[in-house]
Amino acid sequence: QITLKESGPTLVKPTQTLTLTCTFSGFSLTTSGVSVVWIRQPPGKALEWLALIYWDDDKSYGPSLKSRLTITKDTSKNQVVLTMTNMDPVDTATYYCAHRLAANDALDIWGQGTMVTVSS
Amino acid sequence: QSALTQPASVSGSPGQSITISCTGTISDVGAYNYVSWYQQHPGKAPKLVIYEVSNRPSGVSNRFSGSKSGNTASLTISGLQAEDEADYYCSSYTSSSTSVFGGGSKLTVL
């Protein structure tokens, strides 16, 4: 059974760097084809695709936030980490991580999400 | 890339069928059969209901179906039930090796 859980600060100040951790079980990020995706959703708004990391450490970033994002993995801890620099109040959102099916880009299992508020 | 275009809201009565459209471009929906649909109830994480345009994950009702024509994908829910009331999002793989979501559609069961 695949599970994912996001963790990190609930409140950050403007200009600070956000670091979120996705801890997962039920699969390995060393298995060919496996990948994990980060998505966010501001309150009352739509989902936004942020970043993806593959088993082979290949990475992709959404174009609008590419300059501010870094995604990494720690296979020994079964974790994926997302960092976002220069946080702004508009970055207030629920941040989700999800397991991505290798063959078809679908996100079949999602974490519960973690709400991050950006405020001074 | 820009978000895929979905109607902001759709509605139907119990037992009826509704269709939600998802319009992209030749660089995403039109280029790949990697279109997925997600259902999201308030305060919950999204749930995958359709993948690869028209495939249902195990456990998803066969009242959910998907299709695609050109740059537009569609989700149809037949035999509407009260529990179907939720937000629905489409997504597509893109030529930039990323993915993009739609703006979401709120389904109201009257």
Tab-separated table of C-alpha atoms in Angstrom:
chain	number	residue	atom	x	y	z
A	1	GLN	CA	0.000	0.000	0.000
A	2	ILE	CA	1.414	3.334	-1.108
A	3	THR	CA	1.191	6.284	1.254
A	4	LEU	CA	2.709	9.764	1.193
A	5	LYS	CA	2.747	12.460	3.849
A	6	GLU	CA	3.876	16.057	3.594
A	7	SER	CA	5.558	17.903	6.447
A	8	GLY	CA	7.047	21.324	7.009
A	9	PRO	CA	6.340	24.714	8.555
A	10	THR	CA	2.791	26.004	8.658
A	11	LEU	CA	3.912	29.639	8.714
A	12	VAL	CA	6.777	31.340	6.920
A	13	LYS	CA	7.683	34.989	6.573
A	14	PRO	CA	7.949	36.818	3.265
A	15	THR	CA	11.377	36.432	1.571
A	16	GLN	CA	12.128	33.272	3.562
A	17	THR	CA	12.856	29.881	1.972
A	18	LEU	CA	10.267	27.126	2.394
A	19	THR	CA	11.404	23.538	2.803
A	20	LEU	CA	8.806	20.777	2.556
A	21	THR	CA	9.382	17.057	2.971
A	22	CYS	CA	7.351	14.245	1.429
A	23	THR	CA	7.829	10.974	3.308
A	24	PHE	CA	6.510	7.944	1.492
A	25	SER	CA	6.117	4.200	1.867
A	26	GLY	CA	5.021	1.307	-0.308
A	27	PHE	CA	7.386	2.054	-3.186
A	28	SER	CA	11.031	2.872	-3.798
A	29	LEU	CA	12.489	5.827	-5.673
A	30	THR	CA	15.261	3.544	-6.847
A	31	THR	CA	12.860	1.508	-9.005
A	32	SER	CA	12.940	2.267	-12.706
A	33	GLY	CA	10.076	4.497	-13.814
A	34	VAL	CA	9.044	5.693	-10.371
A	35	SER	CA	8.559	9.418	-9.769
A	36	VAL	CA	7.078	11.835	-7.249
A	37	VAL	CA	5.370	15.146	-7.996
A	38	TRP	CA	4.686	18.279	-5.919
A	39	ILE	CA	1.459	20.220	-6.480
A	40	ARG	CA	-0.017	23.202	-4.679
A	41	GLN	CA	-3.467	24.730	-4.282
A	42	PRO	CA	-4.091	28.251	-2.959
A	43	PRO	CA	-7.264	28.560	-0.881
A	44	GLY	CA	-10.304	28.400	-3.149
A	45	LYS	CA	-8.168	28.142	-6.276
A	46	ALA	CA	-6.996	25.543	-8.757
A	47	LEU	CA	-4.258	22.958	-8.551
A	48	GLU	CA	-0.815	23.980	-9.820
A	49	TRP	CA	1.828	21.459	-10.895
A	50	LEU	CA	5.177	22.412	-9.359
A	51	ALA	CA	7.929	19.838	-9.810
A	52	LEU	CA	8.747	16.200	-10.480
A	53	ILE	CA	11.689	13.948	-9.639
A	54	TYR	CA	12.401	10.572	-11.236
A	55	TRP	CA	14.097	7.480	-9.877
A	56	ASP	CA	17.202	8.352	-11.929
A	57	ASP	CA	17.317	11.883	-10.423
A	58	ASP	CA	16.014	13.550	-13.569
A	59	LYS	CA	13.869	16.564	-12.657
A	60	SER	CA	11.220	18.811	-14.203
A	61	TYR	CA	9.858	22.124	-12.984
A	62	GLY	CA	6.734	24.085	-13.820
A	63	PRO	CA	7.724	27.118	-15.907
A	64	SER	CA	6.182	29.823	-13.747
A	65	LEU	CA	8.130	28.924	-10.582
A	66	LYS	CA	11.152	27.165	-12.061
A	67	SER	CA	13.653	29.766	-10.859
A	68	ARG	CA	12.522	29.433	-7.242
A	69	LEU	CA	12.165	25.645	-6.905
A	70	THR	CA	14.540	22.820	-6.134
A	71	ILE	CA	13.447	19.190	-5.791
A	72	THR	CA	15.695	16.506	-4.336
A	73	LYS	CA	15.383	12.965	-3.014
A	74	ASP	CA	16.862	10.937	-0.199
A	75	THR	CA	16.279	7.316	-1.152
A	76	SER	CA	17.667	6.016	2.156
A	77	LYS	CA	14.932	7.888	4.025
A	78	ASN	CA	12.188	7.475	1.403
A	79	GLN	CA	11.828	11.213	1.188
A	80	VAL	CA	11.465	13.902	-1.466
A	81	VAL	CA	12.241	17.484	-0.511
A	82	LEU	CA	10.959	20.637	-2.199
A	83	THR	CA	12.498	24.015	-1.499
A	84	MET	CA	10.958	27.287	-2.647
A	85	THR	CA	12.898	30.508	-2.258
A	86	ASN	CA	11.742	34.078	-1.715
A	87	MET	CA	8.305	33.219	-0.359
A	88	ASP	CA	5.484	35.713	-0.851
A	89	PRO	CA	1.935	35.885	0.557
A	90	VAL	CA	0.629	34.697	-2.843
A	91	ASP	CA	2.441	31.408	-2.174
A	92	THR	CA	0.007	30.674	0.649
A	93	ALA	CA	-1.443	27.297	-0.297
A	94	THR	CA	-1.895	23.653	0.519
A	95	TYR	CA	1.091	21.743	-0.809
A	96	TYR	CA	0.642	18.124	-1.896
A	97	CYS	CA	3.038	15.426	-2.981
A	98	ALA	CA	1.847	12.510	-5.105
A	99	HIS	CA	3.036	9.230	-6.580
A	100	ARG	CA	3.114	9.356	-10.366
A	101	LEU	CA	2.363	6.322	-12.484
A	102	ALA	CA	5.346	5.567	-14.685
A	103	ALA	CA	3.538	4.830	-17.929
A	104	ASN	CA	0.909	7.522	-18.170
A	105	ASP	CA	1.622	10.631	-16.045
A	106	ALA	CA	-1.329	9.999	-13.710
A	107	LEU	CA	-1.068	10.839	-10.007
A	108	ASP	CA	-2.643	7.792	-8.452
A	109	ILE	CA	-1.888	8.339	-4.782
A	110	TRP	CA	-1.791	11.731	-3.054
A	111	GLY	CA	-0.668	12.833	0.373
A	112	GLN	CA	-3.104	14.605	2.665
A	113	GLY	CA	-1.477	17.972	1.958
A	114	THR	CA	0.088	20.544	4.238
A	115	MET	CA	-1.126	24.134	4.522
A	116	VAL	CA	1.536	26.812	4.375
A	117	THR	CA	0.747	30.437	5.189
A	118	VAL	CA	3.104	33.227	4.191
A	119	SER	CA	2.732	36.218	6.470
A	120	SER	CA	4.862	38.613	8.456
B	1	GLN	CA	2.396	26.934	-20.331
B	2	SER	CA	-1.133	28.155	-19.586
B	3	ALA	CA	-3.628	26.192	-17.549
B	4	LEU	CA	-6.049	23.994	-19.453
B	5	THR	CA	-9.479	25.567	-19.898
B	6	GLN	CA	-12.450	24.097	-18.045
B	7	PRO	CA	-15.917	25.512	-17.388
B	8	ALA	CA	-16.042	27.041	-13.916
B	9	SER	CA	-19.246	25.254	-13.039
B	10	VAL	CA	-21.558	22.510	-14.261
B	11	SER	CA	-24.740	21.137	-12.770
B	12	GLY	CA	-27.218	18.343	-13.197
B	13	SER	CA	-30.025	16.551	-11.431
B	14	PRO	CA	-29.697	13.113	-9.862
B	15	GLY	CA	-29.778	10.407	-12.495
B	16	GLN	CA	-28.791	12.752	-15.313
B	17	SER	CA	-25.478	12.851	-17.192
B	18	ILE	CA	-23.065	15.753	-17.351
B	19	THR	CA	-19.920	16.410	-19.369
B	20	ILE	CA	-16.980	18.577	-18.380
B	21	SER	CA	-14.667	19.792	-21.132
B	22	CYS	CA	-10.943	20.439	-20.885
B	23	THR	CA	-9.338	22.401	-23.698
B	24	GLY	CA	-5.611	22.605	-24.238
B	25	THR	CA	-3.273	22.986	-27.191
B	26	ILE	CA	-1.296	20.917	-29.674
B	27	SER	CA	1.521	20.948	-27.119
B	28	ASP	CA	-0.402	19.165	-24.396
B	29	VAL	CA	-3.886	17.626	-24.762
B	30	GLY	CA	-3.576	17.425	-28.533
B	31	ALA	CA	-0.147	15.852	-28.449
B	32	TYR	CA	-0.498	13.079	-25.891
B	33	ASN	CA	-3.054	10.599	-24.611
B	34	TYR	CA	-1.842	11.357	-21.086
B	35	VAL	CA	-4.933	13.178	-19.882
B	36	SER	CA	-6.090	12.509	-16.339
B	37	TRP	CA	-9.098	13.644	-14.327
B	38	TYR	CA	-9.253	14.200	-10.572
B	39	GLN	CA	-12.179	14.545	-8.190
B	40	GLN	CA	-11.750	16.736	-5.108
B	41	HIS	CA	-14.233	17.019	-2.276
B	42	PRO	CA	-13.965	20.035	0.063
B	43	GLY	CA	-11.019	19.797	2.420
B	44	LYS	CA	-9.762	16.585	0.832
B	45	ALA	CA	-6.891	15.652	-1.426
B	46	PRO	CA	-7.701	15.051	-5.099
B	47	LYS	CA	-8.551	11.526	-6.218
B	48	LEU	CA	-7.712	10.061	-9.620
B	49	VAL	CA	-10.864	9.032	-11.512
B	50	ILE	CA	-9.632	8.779	-15.135
B	51	TYR	CA	-6.152	8.263	-16.621
B	52	GLU	CA	-4.862	7.981	-20.186
B	53	VAL	CA	-7.955	9.803	-21.490
B	54	SER	CA	-10.463	7.047	-20.809
B	55	ASN	CA	-9.169	4.477	-18.320
B	56	ARG	CA	-10.665	4.076	-14.850
B	57	PRO	CA	-8.528	3.099	-11.856
B	58	SER	CA	-9.679	0.110	-9.882
B	59	GLY	CA	-12.528	1.061	-7.569
B	60	VAL	CA	-13.796	4.012	-9.577
B	61	SER	CA	-17.418	3.742	-10.654
B	62	ASN	CA	-18.110	2.925	-14.306
B	63	ARG	CA	-20.386	5.970	-14.289
B	64	PHE	CA	-17.196	7.942	-14.944
B	65	SER	CA	-15.896	7.949	-18.504
B	66	GLY	CA	-13.459	10.013	-20.539
B	67	SER	CA	-12.760	10.866	-24.143
B	68	LYS	CA	-10.674	13.170	-26.305
B	69	SER	CA	-11.007	14.884	-29.652
B	70	GLY	CA	-8.199	17.053	-30.940
B	71	ASN	CA	-7.133	19.508	-28.246
B	72	THR	CA	-10.190	18.910	-26.053
B	73	ALA	CA	-10.730	16.153	-23.520
B	74	SER	CA	-14.003	15.434	-21.764
B	75	LEU	CA	-15.189	13.771	-18.574
B	76	THR	CA	-18.715	12.377	-18.503
B	77	ILE	CA	-20.498	11.338	-15.345
B	78	SER	CA	-23.671	9.372	-15.919
B	79	GLY	CA	-26.414	8.576	-13.417
B	80	LEU	CA	-25.460	11.562	-11.271
B	81	GLN	CA	-25.464	10.957	-7.544
B	82	ALA	CA	-25.266	13.393	-4.659
B	83	GLU	CA	-21.797	12.076	-3.779
B	84	ASP	CA	-20.503	13.209	-7.188
B	85	GLU	CA	-20.798	16.839	-6.100
B	86	ALA	CA	-17.173	18.002	-6.023
B	87	ASP	CA	-14.522	19.925	-7.928
B	88	TYR	CA	-13.054	18.212	-10.979
B	89	TYR	CA	-9.644	18.914	-12.509
B	90	CYS	CA	-8.123	17.697	-15.735
B	91	SER	CA	-4.408	17.448	-16.337
B	92	SER	CA	-2.199	16.719	-19.314
B	93	TYR	CA	1.403	15.895	-19.998
B	94	THR	CA	3.121	18.563	-22.085
B	95	SER	CA	5.847	18.818	-24.698
B	96	SER	CA	8.033	20.502	-22.065
B	97	SER	CA	8.114	17.237	-20.080
B	98	THR	CA	5.966	18.785	-17.382
B	99	SER	CA	2.255	18.538	-16.687
B	100	VAL	CA	-0.448	21.166	-16.474
B	101	PHE	CA	-3.803	21.237	-14.680
B	102	GLY	CA	-7.067	22.784	-15.724
B	103	GLY	CA	-8.691	25.598	-13.799
B	104	GLY	CA	-11.192	23.224	-12.218
B	105	SER	CA	-14.952	22.755	-12.568
B	106	LYS	CA	-17.386	22.771	-9.671
B	107	LEU	CA	-20.088	20.153	-10.127
B	108	THR	CA	-23.379	20.833	-8.382
B	109	VAL	CA	-25.960	18.072	-8.106
B	110	LEU	CA	-29.299	19.840	-7.986
